[in-house]
Amino acid sequence: MSVPTLEIERWLPTSRKELERRGWEWVDVILFSGDAYVDHPSFGASVIGRVLEAEGLRVALVPHPNWRDDLRDFKKLGRPRLFFGVSAGAMDSMVNHYTANKRLRSDDAYTPDGRPGMRPDYPTIVYTRILKELYPDVPVVIGGIEASLRRITHYDYWQDCLRPSILIESGADILSYGMGEQTLREIARRLRDGEPVSALCDIPQTVVVRPVADMPAEKEGENYCVLAPHEVCLKSRRAQARNFAVVEEESNRYAARLLWQQCGEKALKINPPWPPISEAELDAIYDLPFTRLPHPRYQGKTIPAFEMIKFSITLHRGCFGGCAFCTLSAHQGKFISSRSEASVLREVKQIVAMPDFKGNLSDLGGPSANMYRMNGKKLSACRACRRPSCLWPAVCPNLHIDHRPLLHLYRAVDRMPGVKRSFIGSGIRYDLLLPRNAEEALNAASREYIEELITRHVSGRLKVAPEHVSREVLGCMRKPDFKQFEQFRTIFERINEVHGLRQQLIPYFMSSHPGCRPVDMAELATITKNLNFLLEQVQDFTPTPMTLATETYYAGFNPCTGERVYTARTAEEKLAQRQFFFWYKPEFRRGIEQELRRMRREDLLVKLFGNRYSTPPSPKRSKRSKR
């Protein structure tokens, strides 16, 4: 493919020919990613590449390298002066590859034309081992969500076993967990200053391998904690559960402790994270010269993940929801870091200048759309807090719930020349909108936000995530009572009626979460039927590393309370729960009837299908009839 020199140089180089066009005979850092190369701030490898480039380094990027052939993709750019960086991509590869029932997916949103099979399972491990074999003396730094969530002993659903830290399995030199800009900048600076990689053992938000002799003699101190060794976790689910409880608590502290874990003859040193990134630092990242486009090598092809976000804007990082099944706090942390309004407006201006922009921004959001600029009233209370969630089991009284900055930002964006509408595609936390504040101005701002959201920023459908209807299941999920969803739905319908709008509320629900039984799903079906929902946005719980729900699934009890928790584990149990989402489809009716009869809940059959619900059960055939 022929691409003009000036155009191709707007991207980080991906080939030897692109290096030659720049006149580069060598590079400082080579990044390997399981994703296609999209030069956009929503793609982690691109962000790290731009951050290092801004430090004056020569950076190249190799997207979805071929690991099956003669490994030419791993050799084509040669040896970097400082280090290789490796990431599986924007998703954990196993979530990307497999459904909750471990069936292989037929597409991949992060590859050209959604083509499957362009990355291996566990690419962080596969890529790193290849690089270490080819260039044993070049440091390898691993990062991204796959590495971040597998930084210590973790349960792997797809292998159905505990696995050691991915740092150990891959053979990499350093693991960067969480959002990696500050970490990679520091690693690059110190390597450039001549320090050996073996000396980089104290950088925040990294995991490194050290001699066992370096571990403290005592199990716990004010600034550190020694976790149960990997080999002990293999023998004891309770030891693994205790480890998780410690790691989750430290992940949600403002100033976490140093953690240690022994693995065989090695010791993992898990350094505490950086403080939350500042507004100025976050603005500087988004001001980097992203083209906001896929690399020209994909000309004529579509990258589905890019199409979803190309006209969207991220307003903040972090989430203090603390949902039991979510990895956000383990990766981004619970403390919110927000961009300035000026930074957001500069990005809007860039999008407006894009030739195919038609005036509609698809999302002004973040991990949760309406947490922008929300933090604690008293920072001292936040520094002492160890809660995993600021919203569960009740909204923290120290949380400053103020929607006025977000309202001001929405209106500033909508006034920008070239913007017709700005929509909110990220999920809304309605439990932030409904609580009463002591300050009436804040309550008025929440009401004003709801009104403006529904009348001006909904593209026909508004996504929210009640997840379930059962109080017990919602407790296991760390989600608010379903009554709050019903309250929000009433407000949504009233505002639509007042303004003559015909918009839909799209609720997300989950089956097979720890604590959820078939009867809970049957009641979910009857309640959502009465609310006139024919469910579309549903999912079966998939255990992913470093979440409370996953550890509960593995251990059989809640690691934080020790309470035993029922969990659907087999494919048959999961499908028996999932079918209740689709009670209105004829092909699921017989299975639902059989399940409800098994539970002796004919009352729920009547609620779902009416008094004439029954299709006669198939008569049991006697031995004589079989003959």
Short mmCIF file of N, CA, C and O in Angstrom, two decimals, residues 500-554:
data_model
loop_
_atom_site.label_atom_id
_atom_site.label_comp_id
_atom_site.label_asym_id
_atom_site.label_seq_id
_atom_site.Cartn_x
_atom_site.Cartn_y
_atom_site.Cartn_z
N GLY A 500 -42.79 15.16 25.37
CA GLY A 500 -43.24 14.52 24.13
C GLY A 500 -42.18 13.68 23.45
O GLY A 500 -42.13 13.62 22.21
N LEU A 501 -41.35 13.02 24.25
CA LEU A 501 -40.27 12.21 23.70
C LEU A 501 -40.64 10.73 23.72
O LEU A 501 -41.37 10.28 24.61
N ARG A 502 -40.12 10.00 22.76
CA ARG A 502 -40.34 8.55 22.71
C ARG A 502 -38.97 7.86 22.81
O ARG A 502 -38.39 7.48 21.79
N GLN A 503 -38.48 7.80 24.01
CA GLN A 503 -37.15 7.23 24.25
C GLN A 503 -37.27 5.99 25.12
O GLN A 503 -38.24 5.81 25.86
N GLN A 504 -36.26 5.14 25.02
CA GLN A 504 -36.26 3.88 25.75
C GLN A 504 -35.19 3.88 26.84
O GLN A 504 -34.11 4.42 26.65
N LEU A 505 -35.53 3.25 27.94
CA LEU A 505 -34.56 2.97 28.98
C LEU A 505 -34.08 1.54 28.77
O LEU A 505 -34.89 0.60 28.71
N ILE A 506 -32.78 1.35 28.61
CA ILE A 506 -32.23 0.02 28.32
C ILE A 506 -31.46 -0.47 29.55
O ILE A 506 -30.35 -0.02 29.83
N PRO A 507 -32.07 -1.39 30.31
CA PRO A 507 -31.39 -1.90 31.50
C PRO A 507 -30.50 -3.10 31.17
O PRO A 507 -30.85 -3.94 30.34
N TYR A 508 -29.37 -3.16 31.83
CA TYR A 508 -28.46 -4.30 31.71
C TYR A 508 -28.71 -5.25 32.88
O TYR A 508 -28.81 -4.80 34.03
N PHE A 509 -28.76 -6.55 32.59
CA PHE A 509 -28.93 -7.54 33.64
C PHE A 509 -27.91 -8.66 33.47
O PHE A 509 -27.39 -8.88 32.37
N MET A 510 -27.64 -9.36 34.57
CA MET A 510 -26.63 -10.43 34.57
C MET A 510 -27.20 -11.69 35.21
O MET A 510 -27.91 -11.62 36.21
N SER A 511 -26.86 -12.82 34.62
CA SER A 511 -27.23 -14.11 35.19
C SER A 511 -25.99 -14.81 35.75
O SER A 511 -24.85 -14.47 35.40
N SER A 512 -26.21 -15.79 36.62
CA SER A 512 -25.17 -16.69 37.14
C SER A 512 -24.12 -16.00 38.00
O SER A 512 -23.06 -16.58 38.26
N HIS A 513 -24.38 -14.79 38.46
CA HIS A 513 -23.45 -14.15 39.38
C HIS A 513 -23.47 -14.92 40.70
O HIS A 513 -24.50 -15.48 41.09
N PRO A 514 -22.36 -15.01 41.41
CA PRO A 514 -22.38 -15.66 42.72
C PRO A 514 -23.53 -15.14 43.59
O PRO A 514 -23.74 -13.92 43.69
N GLY A 515 -24.28 -16.07 44.17
CA GLY A 515 -25.44 -15.72 44.97
C GLY A 515 -26.74 -15.82 44.21
O GLY A 515 -27.82 -15.79 44.82
N CYS A 516 -26.67 -15.93 42.89
CA CYS A 516 -27.87 -15.97 42.06
C CYS A 516 -28.29 -17.42 41.82
O CYS A 516 -27.50 -18.23 41.34
N ARG A 517 -29.56 -17.73 42.13
CA ARG A 517 -30.13 -19.05 41.92
C ARG A 517 -31.17 -18.98 40.80
O ARG A 517 -31.64 -17.89 40.46
N PRO A 518 -31.57 -20.14 40.27
CA PRO A 518 -32.59 -20.13 39.22
C PRO A 518 -33.86 -19.41 39.61
O PRO A 518 -34.46 -18.70 38.80
N VAL A 519 -34.28 -19.53 40.87
CA VAL A 519 -35.50 -18.86 41.29
C VAL A 519 -35.34 -17.33 41.23
O VAL A 519 -36.31 -16.60 40.94
N ASP A 520 -34.12 -16.83 41.49
CA ASP A 520 -33.88 -15.39 41.37
C ASP A 520 -34.04 -14.93 39.93
O ASP A 520 -34.55 -13.83 39.67
N MET A 521 -33.61 -15.76 38.98
CA MET A 521 -33.77 -15.42 37.58
C MET A 521 -35.23 -15.48 37.15
O MET A 521 -35.69 -14.68 36.33
N ALA A 522 -35.98 -16.45 37.71
CA ALA A 522 -37.40 -16.53 37.39
C ALA A 522 -38.13 -15.29 37.89
O ALA A 522 -39.00 -14.72 37.20
N GLU A 523 -37.76 -14.83 39.09
CA GLU A 523 -38.39 -13.61 39.61
C GLU A 523 -37.96 -12.38 38.82
O GLU A 523 -38.75 -11.45 38.62
N LEU A 524 -36.71 -12.38 38.36
CA LEU A 524 -36.26 -11.29 37.47
C LEU A 524 -37.14 -11.24 36.22
O LEU A 524 -37.55 -10.17 35.78
N ALA A 525 -37.42 -12.43 35.66
CA ALA A 525 -38.24 -12.48 34.45
C ALA A 525 -39.64 -11.92 34.71
O ALA A 525 -40.18 -11.15 33.91
N THR A 526 -40.27 -12.30 35.83
CA THR A 526 -41.63 -11.84 36.09
C THR A 526 -41.67 -10.34 36.38
O THR A 526 -42.57 -9.63 35.92
N ILE A 527 -40.67 -9.83 37.12
CA ILE A 527 -40.66 -8.40 37.44
C ILE A 527 -40.41 -7.56 36.19
O ILE A 527 -41.09 -6.55 35.97
N THR A 528 -39.44 -7.96 35.37
CA THR A 528 -39.17 -7.17 34.16
C THR A 528 -40.31 -7.28 33.16
O THR A 528 -40.58 -6.35 32.40
N LYS A 529 -41.03 -8.42 33.16
CA LYS A 529 -42.22 -8.53 32.31
C LYS A 529 -43.27 -7.51 32.74
O LYS A 529 -43.87 -6.82 31.90
N ASN A 530 -43.49 -7.40 34.04
CA ASN A 530 -44.48 -6.44 34.54
C ASN A 530 -44.09 -5.00 34.24
O ASN A 530 -44.95 -4.11 34.19
N LEU A 531 -42.78 -4.77 34.05
CA LEU A 531 -42.31 -3.42 33.71
C LEU A 531 -42.25 -3.22 32.19
O LEU A 531 -41.75 -2.20 31.71
N ASN A 532 -42.73 -4.21 31.45
CA ASN A 532 -42.81 -4.14 29.97
C ASN A 532 -41.44 -4.11 29.31
O ASN A 532 -41.26 -3.48 28.27
N PHE A 533 -40.46 -4.79 29.90
CA PHE A 533 -39.15 -4.91 29.28
C PHE A 533 -39.02 -6.25 28.59
O PHE A 533 -39.29 -7.29 29.18
N LEU A 534 -38.60 -6.21 27.34
CA LEU A 534 -38.14 -7.41 26.64
C LEU A 534 -36.63 -7.27 26.58
O LEU A 534 -36.09 -6.49 25.79
N LEU A 535 -35.94 -8.00 27.42
CA LEU A 535 -34.52 -7.74 27.67
C LEU A 535 -33.66 -8.04 26.46
O LEU A 535 -33.85 -9.04 25.77
N GLU A 536 -32.70 -7.13 26.23
CA GLU A 536 -31.73 -7.26 25.13
C GLU A 536 -30.31 -7.27 25.66
O GLU A 536 -29.49 -8.11 25.29
N GLN A 537 -30.00 -6.31 26.54
CA GLN A 537 -28.64 -6.14 27.04
C GLN A 537 -28.44 -7.01 28.27
O GLN A 537 -28.65 -6.58 29.40
N VAL A 538 -28.04 -8.25 28.03
CA VAL A 538 -27.87 -9.20 29.12
C VAL A 538 -26.53 -9.91 28.95
O VAL A 538 -25.97 -9.96 27.86
N GLN A 539 -26.03 -10.44 30.06
CA GLN A 539 -24.79 -11.21 29.98
C GLN A 539 -24.76 -12.27 31.06
O GLN A 539 -25.39 -12.12 32.12
N ASP A 540 -24.03 -13.32 30.79
CA ASP A 540 -23.77 -14.37 31.76
C ASP A 540 -22.47 -14.01 32.46
O ASP A 540 -21.51 -13.60 31.82
N PHE A 541 -22.46 -14.12 33.77
CA PHE A 541 -21.27 -13.76 34.53
C PHE A 541 -20.05 -14.53 34.03
O PHE A 541 -20.07 -15.75 33.90
N THR A 542 -18.98 -13.80 33.74
CA THR A 542 -17.71 -14.39 33.35
C THR A 542 -16.67 -14.06 34.41
O THR A 542 -16.37 -12.88 34.61
N PRO A 543 -16.13 -15.05 35.10
CA PRO A 543 -15.11 -14.76 36.12
C PRO A 543 -13.83 -14.21 35.48
O PRO A 543 -13.23 -14.86 34.63
N THR A 544 -13.45 -13.03 35.86
CA THR A 544 -12.21 -12.41 35.38
C THR A 544 -11.30 -12.15 36.57
O THR A 544 -11.77 -11.91 37.68
N PRO A 545 -9.99 -12.20 36.38
CA PRO A 545 -9.07 -12.09 37.53
C PRO A 545 -9.26 -10.80 38.33
O PRO A 545 -9.62 -9.76 37.80
N MET A 546 -9.02 -10.93 39.64
CA MET A 546 -8.97 -9.81 40.58
C MET A 546 -10.29 -9.10 40.78
O MET A 546 -10.35 -7.88 40.89
N THR A 547 -11.39 -9.86 40.84
CA THR A 547 -12.67 -9.30 41.27
C THR A 547 -13.20 -10.13 42.42
O THR A 547 -12.91 -11.32 42.53
N LEU A 548 -14.01 -9.50 43.26
CA LEU A 548 -14.61 -10.20 44.39
C LEU A 548 -15.48 -11.35 43.89
O LEU A 548 -15.45 -12.45 44.46
N ALA A 549 -16.24 -11.12 42.83
CA ALA A 549 -17.13 -12.15 42.32
C ALA A 549 -16.35 -13.37 41.85
O ALA A 549 -16.77 -14.52 42.06
N THR A 550 -15.22 -13.15 41.20
CA THR A 550 -14.41 -14.27 40.72
C THR A 550 -13.83 -15.07 41.88
O THR A 550 -13.84 -16.31 41.86
N GLU A 551 -13.32 -14.39 42.88
CA GLU A 551 -12.77 -15.10 44.03
C GLU A 551 -13.86 -15.86 44.78
O GLU A 551 -13.61 -16.94 45.31
N THR A 552 -15.07 -15.29 44.83
CA THR A 552 -16.20 -15.99 45.45
C THR A 552 -16.54 -17.24 44.64
O THR A 552 -16.81 -18.31 45.19
N TYR A 553 -16.55 -17.08 43.32
CA TYR A 553 -16.82 -18.21 42.42
C TYR A 553 -15.81 -19.33 42.67
O TYR A 553 -16.18 -20.51 42.77
N TYR A 554 -14.55 -18.98 42.79
CA TYR A 554 -13.50 -19.98 42.97
C TYR A 554 -13.56 -20.61 44.36
O TYR A 554 -13.49 -21.84 44.51
#
